[in-house]
Amino acid sequence: MAPSIAITNRSLHDQVVTRVRDLIIEGKLEPGSRIDEAQLIEDLGVSRTPFREALRTLAAEGLVIVRPSKGSIVRKLTPEDVFSMLEVLGQLERLAGELACVRASDEEIGELVELHERMMACYRKRDRMPYYKLNQEFHSRLAELSKNETLKEMQSNIQARLKRIRYIGNQKPDSWDGAVADHEKMVQALKDRDGPGLGQAMESHLMKTWDRVKDSI
């Protein structure tokens, strides 16, 4: 690990979680691999306690499996796992899109459109990780605009488990271009408050994600 990943403020739990999560998302900690805790603690410049707390948080997100006395490993999803989660997430986000067009205020829709524009700025600069994080926020915020707490919770749980998968979906330039085109359709439907159109675009986008990642799993 490069020294540049060292954490300067050692008391911030969320910073440790973010750094380790990013290492998993980017594949620097490979799916199925055992996490070398001693090495990571040294590289990150933190003590054992906040690092262990970070692992528990990532385990709750479904990214890590903590095995008492055996060490922790990065969760590895099977193709069947990924397809089934994308299938369910597609239906959840379809409903989120339909509800958001009915329940969201003009101000809330404007804020989501602004977030989309920030995503597009990262896309044009080919800043993949910032784009990815804004993309994740877009999907989470859309679920929030459904004003349905059960839907929001279910969407959040599945999205957390698919973080690495969603990241590799933009690995190839043509796949990234396709995902951006999908988002342009989503945002236009949102602006028009076209619930069925947005719902269909959301579901289609999630199932296309399967096509983009299935050969990489």
PDB file of C-alpha atoms in Angstrom:
ATOM      1  CA  MET A   1       0.000   0.000   0.000  1.00  0.00           C
ATOM      2  CA  ALA A   2       1.228   3.492  -0.815  1.00  0.00           C
ATOM      3  CA  PRO A   3       1.888   5.929   2.061  1.00  0.00           C
ATOM      4  CA  SER A   4      -0.557   8.368   0.440  1.00  0.00           C
ATOM      5  CA  ILE A   5      -3.525   6.457   1.872  1.00  0.00           C
ATOM      6  CA  ALA A   6      -2.432   7.212   5.447  1.00  0.00           C
ATOM      7  CA  ILE A   7      -5.119   8.887   7.566  1.00  0.00           C
ATOM      8  CA  THR A   8      -4.134  12.126   9.258  1.00  0.00           C
ATOM      9  CA  ASN A   9      -7.087  12.406  11.651  1.00  0.00           C
ATOM     10  CA  ARG A  10      -7.011   9.078  13.462  1.00  0.00           C
ATOM     11  CA  SER A  11     -10.113   9.701  15.552  1.00  0.00           C
ATOM     12  CA  LEU A  12     -12.582   9.786  12.661  1.00  0.00           C
ATOM     13  CA  HIS A  13     -14.282   6.429  12.249  1.00  0.00           C
ATOM     14  CA  ASP A  14     -15.931   7.409   8.981  1.00  0.00           C
ATOM     15  CA  GLN A  15     -12.577   8.202   7.375  1.00  0.00           C
ATOM     16  CA  VAL A  16     -11.268   4.719   8.153  1.00  0.00           C
ATOM     17  CA  VAL A  17     -14.459   3.151   6.797  1.00  0.00           C
ATOM     18  CA  THR A  18     -14.261   5.257   3.627  1.00  0.00           C
ATOM     19  CA  ARG A  19     -10.618   4.375   2.933  1.00  0.00           C
ATOM     20  CA  VAL A  20     -11.096   0.634   3.407  1.00  0.00           C
ATOM     21  CA  ARG A  21     -14.364   0.681   1.454  1.00  0.00           C
ATOM     22  CA  ASP A  22     -12.626   2.425  -1.448  1.00  0.00           C
ATOM     23  CA  LEU A  23      -9.867  -0.214  -1.440  1.00  0.00           C
ATOM     24  CA  ILE A  24     -12.569  -2.877  -1.774  1.00  0.00           C
ATOM     25  CA  ILE A  25     -14.492  -0.992  -4.461  1.00  0.00           C
ATOM     26  CA  GLU A  26     -11.366  -0.416  -6.551  1.00  0.00           C
ATOM     27  CA  GLY A  27     -10.321  -4.060  -6.199  1.00  0.00           C
ATOM     28  CA  LYS A  28      -7.134  -3.338  -4.282  1.00  0.00           C
ATOM     29  CA  LEU A  29      -8.580  -5.668  -1.659  1.00  0.00           C
ATOM     30  CA  GLU A  30      -9.784  -8.473  -3.893  1.00  0.00           C
ATOM     31  CA  PRO A  31     -13.073 -10.355  -3.452  1.00  0.00           C
ATOM     32  CA  GLY A  32     -12.528 -13.488  -1.411  1.00  0.00           C
ATOM     33  CA  SER A  33      -9.142 -12.363  -0.118  1.00  0.00           C
ATOM     34  CA  ARG A  34      -8.142 -12.368   3.544  1.00  0.00           C
ATOM     35  CA  ILE A  35      -7.672  -8.859   4.941  1.00  0.00           C
ATOM     36  CA  ASP A  36      -4.155  -8.349   6.249  1.00  0.00           C
ATOM     37  CA  GLU A  37      -5.135  -6.320   9.292  1.00  0.00           C
ATOM     38  CA  ALA A  38      -1.617  -5.655  10.575  1.00  0.00           C
ATOM     39  CA  GLN A  39      -0.464  -4.324   7.206  1.00  0.00           C
ATOM     40  CA  LEU A  40      -3.532  -2.164   6.658  1.00  0.00           C
ATOM     41  CA  ILE A  41      -3.350  -0.732  10.158  1.00  0.00           C
ATOM     42  CA  GLU A  42       0.238   0.276   9.462  1.00  0.00           C
ATOM     43  CA  ASP A  43      -0.532   1.675   5.995  1.00  0.00           C
ATOM     44  CA  LEU A  44      -3.523   3.685   7.188  1.00  0.00           C
ATOM     45  CA  GLY A  45      -1.715   4.955  10.253  1.00  0.00           C
ATOM     46  CA  VAL A  46      -4.464   4.050  12.713  1.00  0.00           C
ATOM     47  CA  SER A  47      -4.698   1.930  15.838  1.00  0.00           C
ATOM     48  CA  ARG A  48      -6.331  -1.478  16.019  1.00  0.00           C
ATOM     49  CA  THR A  49      -9.563  -0.320  17.692  1.00  0.00           C
ATOM     50  CA  PRO A  50     -10.860   2.113  15.001  1.00  0.00           C
ATOM     51  CA  PHE A  51      -9.782  -0.328  12.295  1.00  0.00           C
ATOM     52  CA  ARG A  52     -11.754  -3.170  13.872  1.00  0.00           C
ATOM     53  CA  GLU A  53     -14.758  -0.860  14.273  1.00  0.00           C
ATOM     54  CA  ALA A  54     -14.487   0.011  10.570  1.00  0.00           C
ATOM     55  CA  LEU A  55     -14.496  -3.681   9.658  1.00  0.00           C
ATOM     56  CA  ARG A  56     -17.678  -4.191  11.676  1.00  0.00           C
ATOM     57  CA  THR A  57     -19.323  -1.318   9.796  1.00  0.00           C
ATOM     58  CA  LEU A  58     -18.267  -2.780   6.450  1.00  0.00           C
ATOM     59  CA  ALA A  59     -19.529  -6.188   7.552  1.00  0.00           C
ATOM     60  CA  ALA A  60     -22.918  -4.603   8.265  1.00  0.00           C
ATOM     61  CA  GLU A  61     -22.844  -3.193   4.713  1.00  0.00           C
ATOM     62  CA  GLY A  62     -22.187  -6.675   3.342  1.00  0.00           C
ATOM     63  CA  LEU A  63     -18.720  -5.905   1.986  1.00  0.00           C
ATOM     64  CA  VAL A  64     -16.699  -7.836   4.570  1.00  0.00           C
ATOM     65  CA  ILE A  65     -17.127 -11.097   6.459  1.00  0.00           C
ATOM     66  CA  VAL A  66     -15.729 -10.939   9.986  1.00  0.00           C
ATOM     67  CA  ARG A  67     -14.689 -14.384  11.252  1.00  0.00           C
ATOM     68  CA  PRO A  68     -13.808 -14.461  14.963  1.00  0.00           C
ATOM     69  CA  SER A  69     -10.307 -15.852  15.539  1.00  0.00           C
ATOM     70  CA  LYS A  70      -9.902 -16.515  11.802  1.00  0.00           C
ATOM     71  CA  GLY A  71      -9.533 -13.020  10.392  1.00  0.00           C
ATOM     72  CA  SER A  72     -11.779 -11.072   8.035  1.00  0.00           C
ATOM     73  CA  ILE A  73     -12.254 -11.577   4.315  1.00  0.00           C
ATOM     74  CA  VAL A  74     -13.659  -9.447   1.507  1.00  0.00           C
ATOM     75  CA  ARG A  75     -17.062 -10.797   0.555  1.00  0.00           C
ATOM     76  CA  LYS A  76     -17.149 -12.438  -2.871  1.00  0.00           C
ATOM     77  CA  LEU A  77     -20.472 -12.480  -4.678  1.00  0.00           C
ATOM     78  CA  THR A  78     -21.453 -15.232  -7.098  1.00  0.00           C
ATOM     79  CA  PRO A  79     -23.006 -14.351 -10.466  1.00  0.00           C
ATOM     80  CA  GLU A  80     -26.312 -15.654  -9.091  1.00  0.00           C
ATOM     81  CA  ASP A  81     -26.009 -13.306  -6.102  1.00  0.00           C
ATOM     82  CA  VAL A  82     -25.370 -10.320  -8.338  1.00  0.00           C
ATOM     83  CA  PHE A  83     -28.172 -11.049 -10.807  1.00  0.00           C
ATOM     84  CA  SER A  84     -30.767 -11.617  -8.092  1.00  0.00           C
ATOM     85  CA  MET A  85     -29.813  -8.412  -6.272  1.00  0.00           C
ATOM     86  CA  LEU A  86     -29.870  -6.343  -9.456  1.00  0.00           C
ATOM     87  CA  GLU A  87     -33.242  -7.853 -10.344  1.00  0.00           C
ATOM     88  CA  VAL A  88     -34.737  -6.803  -6.995  1.00  0.00           C
ATOM     89  CA  LEU A  89     -32.969  -3.434  -6.998  1.00  0.00           C
ATOM     90  CA  GLY A  90     -34.373  -2.740 -10.452  1.00  0.00           C
ATOM     91  CA  GLN A  91     -37.918  -3.213  -9.167  1.00  0.00           C
ATOM     92  CA  LEU A  92     -37.259  -1.103  -6.070  1.00  0.00           C
ATOM     93  CA  GLU A  93     -35.827   1.757  -8.093  1.00  0.00           C
ATOM     94  CA  ARG A  94     -38.636   1.515 -10.619  1.00  0.00           C
ATOM     95  CA  LEU A  95     -41.100   2.116  -7.784  1.00  0.00           C
ATOM     96  CA  ALA A  96     -38.857   4.844  -6.331  1.00  0.00           C
ATOM     97  CA  GLY A  97     -38.900   6.686  -9.647  1.00  0.00           C
ATOM     98  CA  GLU A  98     -42.665   6.468  -9.958  1.00  0.00           C
ATOM     99  CA  LEU A  99     -43.235   7.695  -6.402  1.00  0.00           C
ATOM    100  CA  ALA A 100     -40.615  10.450  -6.583  1.00  0.00           C
ATOM    101  CA  CYS A 101     -42.355  12.050  -9.549  1.00  0.00           C
ATOM    102  CA  VAL A 102     -45.523  12.292  -7.477  1.00  0.00           C
ATOM    103  CA  ARG A 103     -44.157  13.077  -4.022  1.00  0.00           C
ATOM    104  CA  ALA A 104     -40.963  15.113  -4.455  1.00  0.00           C
ATOM    105  CA  SER A 105     -41.053  18.891  -4.303  1.00  0.00           C
ATOM    106  CA  ASP A 106     -39.727  21.059  -7.125  1.00  0.00           C
ATOM    107  CA  GLU A 107     -36.807  22.008  -4.886  1.00  0.00           C
ATOM    108  CA  GLU A 108     -35.928  18.369  -4.193  1.00  0.00           C
ATOM    109  CA  ILE A 109     -36.047  17.530  -7.885  1.00  0.00           C
ATOM    110  CA  GLY A 110     -33.858  20.545  -8.639  1.00  0.00           C
ATOM    111  CA  GLU A 111     -31.270  19.371  -6.116  1.00  0.00           C
ATOM    112  CA  LEU A 112     -31.166  15.913  -7.700  1.00  0.00           C
ATOM    113  CA  VAL A 113     -30.773  17.424 -11.166  1.00  0.00           C
ATOM    114  CA  GLU A 114     -27.889  19.529  -9.824  1.00  0.00           C
ATOM    115  CA  LEU A 115     -26.238  16.390  -8.430  1.00  0.00           C
ATOM    116  CA  HIS A 116     -26.594  14.798 -11.861  1.00  0.00           C
ATOM    117  CA  GLU A 117     -24.818  17.779 -13.439  1.00  0.00           C
ATOM    118  CA  ARG A 118     -21.933  17.333 -10.994  1.00  0.00           C
ATOM    119  CA  MET A 119     -21.773  13.695 -12.062  1.00  0.00           C
ATOM    120  CA  MET A 120     -21.606  14.743 -15.694  1.00  0.00           C
ATOM    121  CA  ALA A 121     -18.725  17.119 -14.938  1.00  0.00           C
ATOM    122  CA  CYS A 122     -16.777  14.178 -13.470  1.00  0.00           C
ATOM    123  CA  TYR A 123     -17.690  12.030 -16.489  1.00  0.00           C
ATOM    124  CA  ARG A 124     -16.385  14.639 -18.901  1.00  0.00           C
ATOM    125  CA  LYS A 125     -13.096  14.766 -16.965  1.00  0.00           C
ATOM    126  CA  ARG A 126     -13.031  10.953 -16.712  1.00  0.00           C
ATOM    127  CA  ASP A 127     -12.769  11.159 -12.922  1.00  0.00           C
ATOM    128  CA  ARG A 128     -14.141   7.702 -12.299  1.00  0.00           C
ATOM    129  CA  MET A 129     -14.203   7.421  -8.490  1.00  0.00           C
ATOM    130  CA  PRO A 130     -15.789  10.866  -7.885  1.00  0.00           C
ATOM    131  CA  TYR A 131     -18.326  10.043 -10.615  1.00  0.00           C
ATOM    132  CA  TYR A 132     -19.050   6.700  -8.993  1.00  0.00           C
ATOM    133  CA  LYS A 133     -19.638   8.218  -5.556  1.00  0.00           C
ATOM    134  CA  LEU A 134     -21.984  10.856  -6.949  1.00  0.00           C
ATOM    135  CA  ASN A 135     -23.762   8.126  -8.889  1.00  0.00           C
ATOM    136  CA  GLN A 136     -24.314   6.158  -5.694  1.00  0.00           C
ATOM    137  CA  GLU A 137     -25.620   9.305  -4.031  1.00  0.00           C
ATOM    138  CA  PHE A 138     -27.991   9.916  -6.973  1.00  0.00           C
ATOM    139  CA  HIS A 139     -29.607   6.504  -6.575  1.00  0.00           C
ATOM    140  CA  SER A 140     -29.828   6.896  -2.789  1.00  0.00           C
ATOM    141  CA  ARG A 141     -31.348  10.366  -3.058  1.00  0.00           C
ATOM    142  CA  LEU A 142     -33.920   9.164  -5.578  1.00  0.00           C
ATOM    143  CA  ALA A 143     -34.958   6.438  -3.141  1.00  0.00           C
ATOM    144  CA  GLU A 144     -35.316   9.122  -0.455  1.00  0.00           C
ATOM    145  CA  LEU A 145     -37.599  11.136  -2.730  1.00  0.00           C
ATOM    146  CA  SER A 146     -40.014   8.204  -2.829  1.00  0.00           C
ATOM    147  CA  LYS A 147     -40.875   9.214   0.769  1.00  0.00           C
ATOM    148  CA  ASN A 148     -41.184   5.502   1.547  1.00  0.00           C
ATOM    149  CA  GLU A 149     -38.904   4.460   4.426  1.00  0.00           C
ATOM    150  CA  THR A 150     -39.222   0.727   3.754  1.00  0.00           C
ATOM    151  CA  LEU A 151     -38.228   1.184   0.132  1.00  0.00           C
ATOM    152  CA  LYS A 152     -35.344   3.462   1.132  1.00  0.00           C
ATOM    153  CA  GLU A 153     -33.996   0.934   3.640  1.00  0.00           C
ATOM    154  CA  MET A 154     -34.205  -2.000   1.241  1.00  0.00           C
ATOM    155  CA  GLN A 155     -32.583  -0.010  -1.572  1.00  0.00           C
ATOM    156  CA  SER A 156     -29.765   1.085   0.738  1.00  0.00           C
ATOM    157  CA  ASN A 157     -29.049  -2.452   1.924  1.00  0.00           C
ATOM    158  CA  ILE A 158     -28.812  -3.927  -1.572  1.00  0.00           C
ATOM    159  CA  GLN A 159     -26.874  -0.988  -2.996  1.00  0.00           C
ATOM    160  CA  ALA A 160     -24.273  -1.343  -0.225  1.00  0.00           C
ATOM    161  CA  ARG A 161     -23.610  -4.970  -1.149  1.00  0.00           C
ATOM    162  CA  LEU A 162     -23.214  -4.094  -4.825  1.00  0.00           C
ATOM    163  CA  LYS A 163     -20.680  -1.280  -4.447  1.00  0.00           C
ATOM    164  CA  ARG A 164     -17.777  -3.125  -6.094  1.00  0.00           C
ATOM    165  CA  ILE A 165     -20.078  -4.508  -8.801  1.00  0.00           C
ATOM    166  CA  ARG A 166     -21.484  -1.083  -9.665  1.00  0.00           C
ATOM    167  CA  TYR A 167     -17.960   0.334  -9.853  1.00  0.00           C
ATOM    168  CA  ILE A 168     -16.735  -2.229 -12.376  1.00  0.00           C
ATOM    169  CA  GLY A 169     -19.838  -1.553 -14.460  1.00  0.00           C
ATOM    170  CA  ASN A 170     -18.123   1.620 -15.705  1.00  0.00           C
ATOM    171  CA  GLN A 171     -14.790  -0.077 -16.346  1.00  0.00           C
ATOM    172  CA  LYS A 172     -15.025   0.007 -20.139  1.00  0.00           C
ATOM    173  CA  PRO A 173     -15.519   3.351 -21.932  1.00  0.00           C
ATOM    174  CA  ASP A 174     -18.533   2.152 -23.923  1.00  0.00           C
ATOM    175  CA  SER A 175     -20.179   0.798 -20.756  1.00  0.00           C
ATOM    176  CA  TRP A 176     -19.639   4.106 -18.987  1.00  0.00           C
ATOM    177  CA  ASP A 177     -21.032   5.976 -21.989  1.00  0.00           C
ATOM    178  CA  GLY A 178     -24.100   3.756 -21.941  1.00  0.00           C
ATOM    179  CA  ALA A 179     -24.674   4.304 -18.229  1.00  0.00           C
ATOM    180  CA  VAL A 180     -24.454   8.066 -18.728  1.00  0.00           C
ATOM    181  CA  ALA A 181     -26.988   7.909 -21.547  1.00  0.00           C
ATOM    182  CA  ASP A 182     -29.315   6.023 -19.190  1.00  0.00           C
ATOM    183  CA  HIS A 183     -28.932   8.755 -16.581  1.00  0.00           C
ATOM    184  CA  GLU A 184     -29.737  11.475 -19.080  1.00  0.00           C
ATOM    185  CA  LYS A 185     -33.050   9.708 -19.784  1.00  0.00           C
ATOM    186  CA  MET A 186     -33.749   9.372 -16.067  1.00  0.00           C
ATOM    187  CA  VAL A 187     -33.161  13.050 -15.389  1.00  0.00           C
ATOM    188  CA  GLN A 188     -35.329  14.159 -18.286  1.00  0.00           C
ATOM    189  CA  ALA A 189     -38.178  11.965 -17.045  1.00  0.00           C
ATOM    190  CA  LEU A 190     -37.683  13.362 -13.535  1.00  0.00           C
ATOM    191  CA  LYS A 191     -37.854  16.934 -14.824  1.00  0.00           C
ATOM    192  CA  ASP A 192     -41.049  16.064 -16.689  1.00  0.00           C
ATOM    193  CA  ARG A 193     -42.460  14.267 -13.621  1.00  0.00           C
ATOM    194  CA  ASP A 194     -43.033  11.298 -15.891  1.00  0.00           C
ATOM    195  CA  GLY A 195     -43.315   8.587 -13.246  1.00  0.00           C
ATOM    196  CA  PRO A 196     -43.835   5.583 -15.562  1.00  0.00           C
ATOM    197  CA  GLY A 197     -41.050   6.800 -17.845  1.00  0.00           C
ATOM    198  CA  LEU A 198     -38.625   7.282 -14.969  1.00  0.00           C
ATOM    199  CA  GLY A 199     -39.558   3.955 -13.424  1.00  0.00           C
ATOM    200  CA  GLN A 200     -38.962   2.124 -16.685  1.00  0.00           C
ATOM    201  CA  ALA A 201     -35.632   3.929 -17.185  1.00  0.00           C
ATOM    202  CA  MET A 202     -34.499   2.979 -13.674  1.00  0.00           C
ATOM    203  CA  GLU A 203     -35.345  -0.697 -14.077  1.00  0.00           C
ATOM    204  CA  SER A 204     -33.744  -0.857 -17.526  1.00  0.00           C
ATOM    205  CA  HIS A 205     -30.588   0.806 -16.196  1.00  0.00           C
ATOM    206  CA  LEU A 206     -30.195  -1.784 -13.434  1.00  0.00           C
ATOM    207  CA  MET A 207     -30.656  -4.731 -15.780  1.00  0.00           C
ATOM    208  CA  LYS A 208     -28.171  -3.254 -18.243  1.00  0.00           C
ATOM    209  CA  THR A 209     -25.737  -3.155 -15.333  1.00  0.00           C
ATOM    210  CA  TRP A 210     -25.888  -6.953 -15.307  1.00  0.00           C
ATOM    211  CA  ASP A 211     -24.904  -7.029 -18.979  1.00  0.00           C
ATOM    212  CA  ARG A 212     -21.985  -4.709 -18.214  1.00  0.00           C
ATOM    213  CA  VAL A 213     -20.591  -6.717 -15.301  1.00  0.00           C
ATOM    214  CA  LYS A 214     -21.462 -10.372 -15.879  1.00  0.00           C
ATOM    215  CA  ASP A 215     -18.230 -11.170 -17.708  1.00  0.00           C
ATOM    216  CA  SER A 216     -16.127  -9.579 -14.944  1.00  0.00           C
ATOM    217  CA  ILE A 217     -17.542 -11.535 -12.003  1.00  0.00           C
TER     218      ILE A 217
END
